[in-house]
mmCIF file of C-alpha atoms in Angstrom:
data_model
loop_
_atom_site.group_PDB
_atom_site.id
_atom_site.type_symbol
_atom_site.label_atom_id
_atom_site.label_comp_id
_atom_site.label_asym_id
_atom_site.label_seq_id
_atom_site.Cartn_x
_atom_site.Cartn_y
_atom_site.Cartn_z
ATOM 1 C CA MET A 25 87.858 131.098 185.656
ATOM 2 C CA SER A 26 84.354 130.438 186.948
ATOM 3 C CA ALA A 27 83.177 129.696 183.399
ATOM 4 C CA PHE A 28 86.038 127.226 182.962
ATOM 5 C CA LEU A 29 85.220 125.437 186.234
ATOM 6 C CA TYR A 30 81.560 125.344 185.244
ATOM 7 C CA GLY A 31 82.532 123.748 181.928
ATOM 8 C CA VAL A 32 84.626 121.097 183.686
ATOM 9 C CA ALA A 33 81.826 120.370 186.170
ATOM 10 C CA LEU A 34 79.293 120.122 183.336
ATOM 11 C CA GLN A 35 81.553 117.747 181.404
ATOM 12 C CA TRP A 36 81.937 115.626 184.554
ATOM 13 C CA LYS A 37 78.159 115.305 184.837
ATOM 14 C CA LEU A 38 77.830 114.436 181.141
ATOM 15 C CA ASP A 39 80.589 111.835 181.383
ATOM 16 C CA ILE A 40 78.896 110.164 184.335
ATOM 17 C CA ARG A 41 75.907 109.539 182.049
ATOM 18 C CA SER A 42 78.092 108.446 179.124
ATOM 19 C CA LYS A 43 77.892 104.726 178.372
ATOM 20 C CA SER A 44 81.117 104.762 176.343
ATOM 21 C CA LEU A 45 83.074 106.350 179.180
ATOM 22 C CA LEU A 46 81.472 104.002 181.710
ATOM 23 C CA ILE A 47 82.610 101.039 179.625
ATOM 24 C CA THR A 48 86.156 102.198 178.837
ATOM 25 C CA CYS A 49 87.023 103.798 182.176
ATOM 26 C CA TYR A 50 85.286 101.385 184.538
ATOM 27 C CA VAL A 51 83.628 98.251 183.129
ATOM 28 C CA VAL A 52 86.381 96.925 180.821
ATOM 29 C CA PRO A 53 89.373 97.647 183.122
ATOM 30 C CA LEU A 54 87.650 96.352 186.260
ATOM 31 C CA LEU A 55 86.241 93.288 184.484
ATOM 32 C CA PHE A 56 89.681 92.463 183.104
ATOM 33 C CA PHE A 57 91.121 93.010 186.577
ATOM 34 C CA ALA A 58 88.545 90.651 188.107
ATOM 35 C CA VAL A 59 89.242 87.893 185.558
ATOM 36 C CA MET A 60 92.983 88.237 185.022
ATOM 37 C CA GLY A 61 93.903 89.114 188.598
ATOM 38 C CA GLY A 62 93.198 85.592 189.769
ATOM 39 C CA MET A 63 94.880 84.046 186.727
ATOM 40 C CA PHE A 64 98.049 86.115 187.093
ATOM 41 C CA THR A 65 98.499 85.260 190.766
ATOM 42 C CA SER A 66 97.649 81.569 190.216
ATOM 43 C CA ILE A 67 100.115 81.101 187.355
ATOM 44 C CA ASN A 68 102.826 83.201 188.986
ATOM 45 C CA PRO A 69 102.508 83.853 192.746
ATOM 46 C CA GLN A 70 105.126 86.609 192.400
ATOM 47 C CA ALA A 71 102.635 88.582 190.285
ATOM 48 C CA LYS A 72 100.914 89.767 193.459
ATOM 49 C CA TYR A 73 103.778 92.200 194.001
ATOM 50 C CA THR A 74 103.036 94.083 190.768
ATOM 51 C CA LEU A 75 99.382 93.166 190.150
ATOM 52 C CA ILE A 76 98.060 96.604 191.115
ATOM 53 C CA GLN A 77 100.521 98.361 188.828
ATOM 54 C CA SER A 78 99.882 96.000 185.907
ATOM 55 C CA MET A 79 96.098 96.318 186.057
ATOM 56 C CA THR A 80 96.415 100.072 186.526
ATOM 57 C CA VAL A 81 98.464 100.462 183.348
ATOM 58 C CA LEU A 82 95.896 98.442 181.411
ATOM 59 C CA GLY A 83 92.984 100.458 182.823
ATOM 60 C CA VAL A 84 94.573 103.838 182.161
ATOM 61 C CA SER A 85 95.588 102.840 178.613
ATOM 62 C CA THR A 86 92.051 101.633 177.886
ATOM 63 C CA GLY A 87 90.384 104.815 179.106
ATOM 64 C CA ALA A 88 92.901 107.204 177.554
ATOM 65 C CA LEU A 89 93.452 105.551 174.167
ATOM 66 C CA ILE A 90 90.070 103.903 173.544
ATOM 67 C CA GLY A 91 87.655 106.035 175.580
ATOM 68 C CA LEU A 92 88.784 109.669 175.227
ATOM 69 C CA PRO A 93 89.467 110.051 171.458
ATOM 70 C CA PRO A 94 85.916 109.205 170.250
ATOM 71 C CA SER A 95 84.478 111.710 172.731
ATOM 72 C CA LEU A 96 86.702 114.431 171.285
ATOM 73 C CA VAL A 97 85.672 113.506 167.743
ATOM 74 C CA GLU A 98 82.039 114.015 168.786
ATOM 75 C CA ILE A 99 82.911 117.658 169.486
ATOM 76 C CA TYR A 100 85.562 118.605 166.937
ATOM 77 C CA GLY A 101 84.314 116.415 164.108
ATOM 78 C CA SER A 102 80.707 117.608 164.295
ATOM 79 C CA ASP A 103 78.608 120.773 164.350
ATOM 80 C CA ILE A 104 79.350 121.242 168.047
ATOM 81 C CA LYS A 105 82.582 122.922 166.948
ATOM 82 C CA LYS A 106 80.510 125.501 165.041
ATOM 83 C CA VAL A 107 78.434 126.152 168.153
ATOM 84 C CA TYR A 108 81.642 126.827 170.071
ATOM 85 C CA LYS A 109 82.753 129.342 167.448
ATOM 86 C CA ALA A 110 79.348 131.015 167.175
ATOM 87 C CA ASN A 111 79.173 131.623 170.919
ATOM 88 C CA GLY A 112 82.770 132.737 171.277
ATOM 89 C CA VAL A 113 83.765 129.692 173.344
ATOM 90 C CA PRO A 114 87.478 128.847 173.060
ATOM 91 C CA LEU A 115 87.950 125.608 171.128
ATOM 92 C CA TYR A 116 90.381 124.302 173.706
ATOM 93 C CA LEU A 117 87.671 124.288 176.387
ATOM 94 C CA GLY A 118 86.102 121.060 175.140
ATOM 95 C CA MET A 119 89.412 119.224 175.081
ATOM 96 C CA VAL A 120 90.585 120.520 178.469
ATOM 97 C CA SER A 121 87.265 119.791 180.199
ATOM 98 C CA MET A 122 87.195 116.239 178.790
ATOM 99 C CA PHE A 123 90.852 115.764 179.732
ATOM 100 C CA LEU A 124 90.227 116.751 183.356
ATOM 101 C CA SER A 125 87.004 114.754 183.604
ATOM 102 C CA ALA A 126 88.662 111.618 182.195
ATOM 103 C CA PHE A 127 91.630 112.185 184.519
ATOM 104 C CA ILE A 128 89.344 112.102 187.564
ATOM 105 C CA HIS A 129 87.462 109.026 186.340
ATOM 106 C CA LEU A 130 90.687 107.107 185.669
ATOM 107 C CA LEU A 131 92.071 108.097 189.057
ATOM 108 C CA ILE A 132 88.912 106.751 190.711
ATOM 109 C CA MET A 133 89.182 103.504 188.746
ATOM 110 C CA CYS A 134 92.821 103.097 189.797
ATOM 111 C CA ALA A 135 91.890 103.738 193.434
ATOM 112 C CA ILE A 136 89.241 100.988 193.199
ATOM 113 C CA ILE A 137 91.871 98.541 191.923
ATOM 114 C CA CYS A 138 94.239 99.604 194.694
ATOM 115 C CA ILE A 139 91.573 98.961 197.336
ATOM 116 C CA ILE A 140 90.180 95.668 196.007
ATOM 117 C CA ALA A 141 93.392 93.926 194.851
ATOM 118 C CA PRO A 142 94.821 93.240 198.347
ATOM 119 C CA ILE A 143 91.455 91.883 199.513
ATOM 120 C CA ALA A 144 90.583 89.771 196.467
ATOM 121 C CA PHE A 145 94.018 88.582 195.314
ATOM 122 C CA ASP A 146 96.331 89.219 198.265
ATOM 123 C CA ALA A 147 98.155 91.773 196.131
ATOM 124 C CA THR A 148 100.867 93.879 197.714
ATOM 125 C CA LEU A 149 100.142 97.569 198.121
ATOM 126 C CA PRO A 150 102.726 100.060 196.841
ATOM 127 C CA ALA A 151 105.328 100.873 199.486
ATOM 128 C CA SER A 152 104.440 104.572 199.435
ATOM 129 C CA LEU A 153 100.878 105.425 198.415
ATOM 130 C CA PRO A 154 101.512 109.209 198.087
ATOM 131 C CA LEU A 155 104.464 108.559 195.768
ATOM 132 C CA TYR A 156 102.487 105.905 193.878
ATOM 133 C CA PHE A 157 99.538 108.195 193.179
ATOM 134 C CA SER A 158 101.860 111.080 192.283
ATOM 135 C CA SER A 159 103.583 108.841 189.722
ATOM 136 C CA LEU A 160 100.199 107.572 188.569
ATOM 137 C CA ALA A 161 98.967 111.137 188.006
ATOM 138 C CA VAL A 162 101.911 111.762 185.658
ATOM 139 C CA PHE A 163 101.212 108.558 183.731
ATOM 140 C CA ILE A 164 97.481 109.323 183.409
ATOM 141 C CA ALA A 165 98.204 112.849 182.163
ATOM 142 C CA VAL A 166 100.664 111.585 179.538
ATOM 143 C CA SER A 167 98.292 108.831 178.356
ATOM 144 C CA LEU A 168 95.393 111.278 178.072
ATOM 145 C CA SER A 169 97.581 113.696 176.122
ATOM 146 C CA ILE A 170 98.160 110.958 173.516
ATOM 147 C CA GLY A 171 94.410 110.286 173.445
ATOM 148 C CA SER A 172 93.795 114.019 172.960
ATOM 149 C CA VAL A 173 96.121 114.115 169.954
ATOM 150 C CA LEU A 174 94.279 111.184 168.385
ATOM 151 C CA GLY A 175 90.876 112.770 169.021
ATOM 152 C CA LEU A 176 91.908 116.087 167.475
ATOM 153 C CA TRP A 177 93.825 114.608 164.572
ATOM 154 C CA VAL A 178 91.535 111.835 163.278
ATOM 155 C CA LYS A 179 87.990 112.902 162.412
ATOM 156 C CA ASN A 180 86.657 109.594 161.121
ATOM 157 C CA GLN A 181 85.406 107.267 163.860
ATOM 158 C CA ALA A 182 86.246 104.058 161.980
ATOM 159 C CA LYS A 183 89.788 105.203 161.210
ATOM 160 C CA LEU A 184 90.176 106.470 164.775
ATOM 161 C CA THR A 185 89.218 103.073 166.197
ATOM 162 C CA MET A 186 91.832 101.374 164.031
ATOM 163 C CA ILE A 187 94.607 103.829 164.930
ATOM 164 C CA SER A 188 93.734 103.708 168.642
ATOM 165 C CA GLN A 189 93.971 99.924 168.599
ATOM 166 C CA VAL A 190 97.318 100.086 166.787
ATOM 167 C CA ILE A 191 98.683 102.117 169.715
ATOM 168 C CA PHE A 192 96.721 100.380 172.488
ATOM 169 C CA LEU A 193 97.630 96.755 171.751
ATOM 170 C CA PRO A 194 101.423 97.272 171.628
ATOM 171 C CA SER A 195 101.089 99.400 174.781
ATOM 172 C CA ILE A 196 99.688 96.377 176.615
ATOM 173 C CA MET A 197 101.797 93.645 175.039
ATOM 174 C CA LEU A 198 105.171 95.440 175.072
ATOM 175 C CA SER A 199 104.977 97.410 178.322
ATOM 176 C CA GLY A 200 105.998 94.593 180.637
ATOM 177 C CA ILE A 201 102.687 94.164 182.442
ATOM 178 C CA MET A 202 102.063 90.723 180.902
ATOM 179 C CA PHE A 203 105.636 89.441 180.957
ATOM 180 C CA SER A 204 109.100 90.877 181.411
ATOM 181 C CA THR A 205 110.339 93.038 178.544
ATOM 182 C CA SER A 206 113.652 91.153 178.760
ATOM 183 C CA LEU A 207 111.878 88.230 177.068
ATOM 184 C CA LEU A 208 111.059 90.341 174.001
ATOM 185 C CA PRO A 209 113.178 90.477 170.838
ATOM 186 C CA ARG A 210 115.347 93.593 170.757
ATOM 187 C CA PHE A 211 113.202 95.275 168.082
ATOM 188 C CA PHE A 212 109.974 94.944 170.094
ATOM 189 C CA GLU A 213 111.748 96.075 173.248
ATOM 190 C CA ILE A 214 112.743 99.294 171.452
ATOM 191 C CA VAL A 215 109.212 99.775 170.100
ATOM 192 C CA GLY A 216 107.842 99.346 173.624
ATOM 193 C CA LYS A 217 110.059 102.147 174.899
ATOM 194 C CA ILE A 218 108.398 104.582 172.494
ATOM 195 C CA LEU A 219 105.060 104.058 174.233
ATOM 196 C CA PRO A 220 104.095 105.784 177.506
ATOM 197 C CA ALA A 221 102.713 102.558 179.027
ATOM 198 C CA THR A 222 106.225 101.077 179.300
ATOM 199 C CA TRP A 223 107.649 104.070 181.139
ATOM 200 C CA GLY A 224 104.457 104.516 183.161
ATOM 201 C CA TYR A 225 104.670 100.945 184.418
ATOM 202 C CA GLN A 226 108.326 101.348 185.374
ATOM 203 C CA LEU A 227 107.527 104.642 187.100
ATOM 204 C CA ILE A 228 104.712 103.342 189.319
ATOM 205 C CA VAL A 229 106.379 100.120 190.492
ATOM 206 C CA ASP A 230 108.145 100.330 193.858
ATOM 207 C CA GLU A 231 111.455 102.210 193.661
ATOM 208 C CA GLY A 232 110.712 103.137 190.050
ATOM 209 C CA PHE A 233 110.266 106.863 190.615
ATOM 210 C CA TYR A 234 113.490 108.423 189.384
ATOM 211 C CA PHE A 235 114.461 110.772 186.580
ATOM 212 C CA GLY A 236 115.437 107.997 184.169
ATOM 213 C CA ASN A 237 111.813 106.805 184.079
ATOM 214 C CA LEU A 238 110.264 110.259 184.402
ATOM 215 C CA TRP A 239 111.926 112.216 181.608
ATOM 216 C CA PRO A 240 110.612 110.050 178.707
ATOM 217 C CA LEU A 241 107.053 110.628 179.969
ATOM 218 C CA LEU A 242 107.648 114.370 180.283
ATOM 219 C CA ALA A 243 109.101 114.431 176.759
ATOM 220 C CA ILE A 244 106.047 112.613 175.383
ATOM 221 C CA LEU A 245 103.758 115.001 177.286
ATOM 222 C CA LEU A 246 105.541 118.067 175.897
ATOM 223 C CA GLY A 247 105.359 116.708 172.347
ATOM 224 C CA ALA A 248 101.649 115.896 172.736
ATOM 225 C CA VAL A 249 100.876 119.374 174.114
ATOM 226 C CA ILE A 250 102.638 121.009 171.149
ATOM 227 C CA LEU A 251 100.670 118.811 168.734
ATOM 228 C CA CYS A 252 97.390 119.611 170.501
ATOM 229 C CA VAL A 253 98.062 123.361 170.211
ATOM 230 C CA PHE A 254 98.862 122.968 166.504
ATOM 231 C CA LEU A 255 95.763 120.833 165.853
ATOM 232 C CA LEU A 256 93.479 123.235 167.734
ATOM 233 C CA ARG A 257 94.791 126.166 165.679
ATOM 234 C CA ARG A 258 94.175 124.187 162.515
ATOM 235 C CA LEU A 259 90.618 123.429 163.620
ATOM 236 C CA LYS A 260 90.072 127.115 164.403
ATOM 237 C CA SER A 261 91.125 128.114 160.892
ATOM 238 C CA GLU A 262 88.833 125.577 159.188
#
């Protein structure tokens, strides 16, 4: 247990120095929040009631789908994997430590948005902060599980970037954070419901925490965990 905690702490320190993680977990989401926050509330004054949730979904999706997978490829698509095997280190340690480190970073980023939004854009805070952050923790975990699958599955960085974007862009456009999903054609509305961002957004808005919004996220999480176990076993046998 102490070795595991040491690995997580070490990964946290490495991630703090990582430019890619700094960009995807902090710079891009917070810069987008700074630019679009004012635009959203100017175009539609009602946006202040869901601004925190909208920017949070974008930030979490960016960090989990764009930031985490390349970091996993650096481990499992390189000679670092051989070092793990040679020293008897479980292969899952790299993924779990990165998962937990990214989880903490994304939670910090979301807390920054939650603090600044009411001051900068007169955004409305969630009615219940404990319930909001509990729901947010579920959404972050599910999003990172998808990022973990991508990082373990795709070994080529160029192909990984393309696939990550294919999932990321629909997650933002079809989740309801830009405009109501009721405005979408039926086909795109159905596609949006396959993605965790749609359910995550519905879960973290006020009065959105109920089983109908929670079970799709739990189902996605379970499927991603099963895939991660399968992919790690495949990597171990290679």
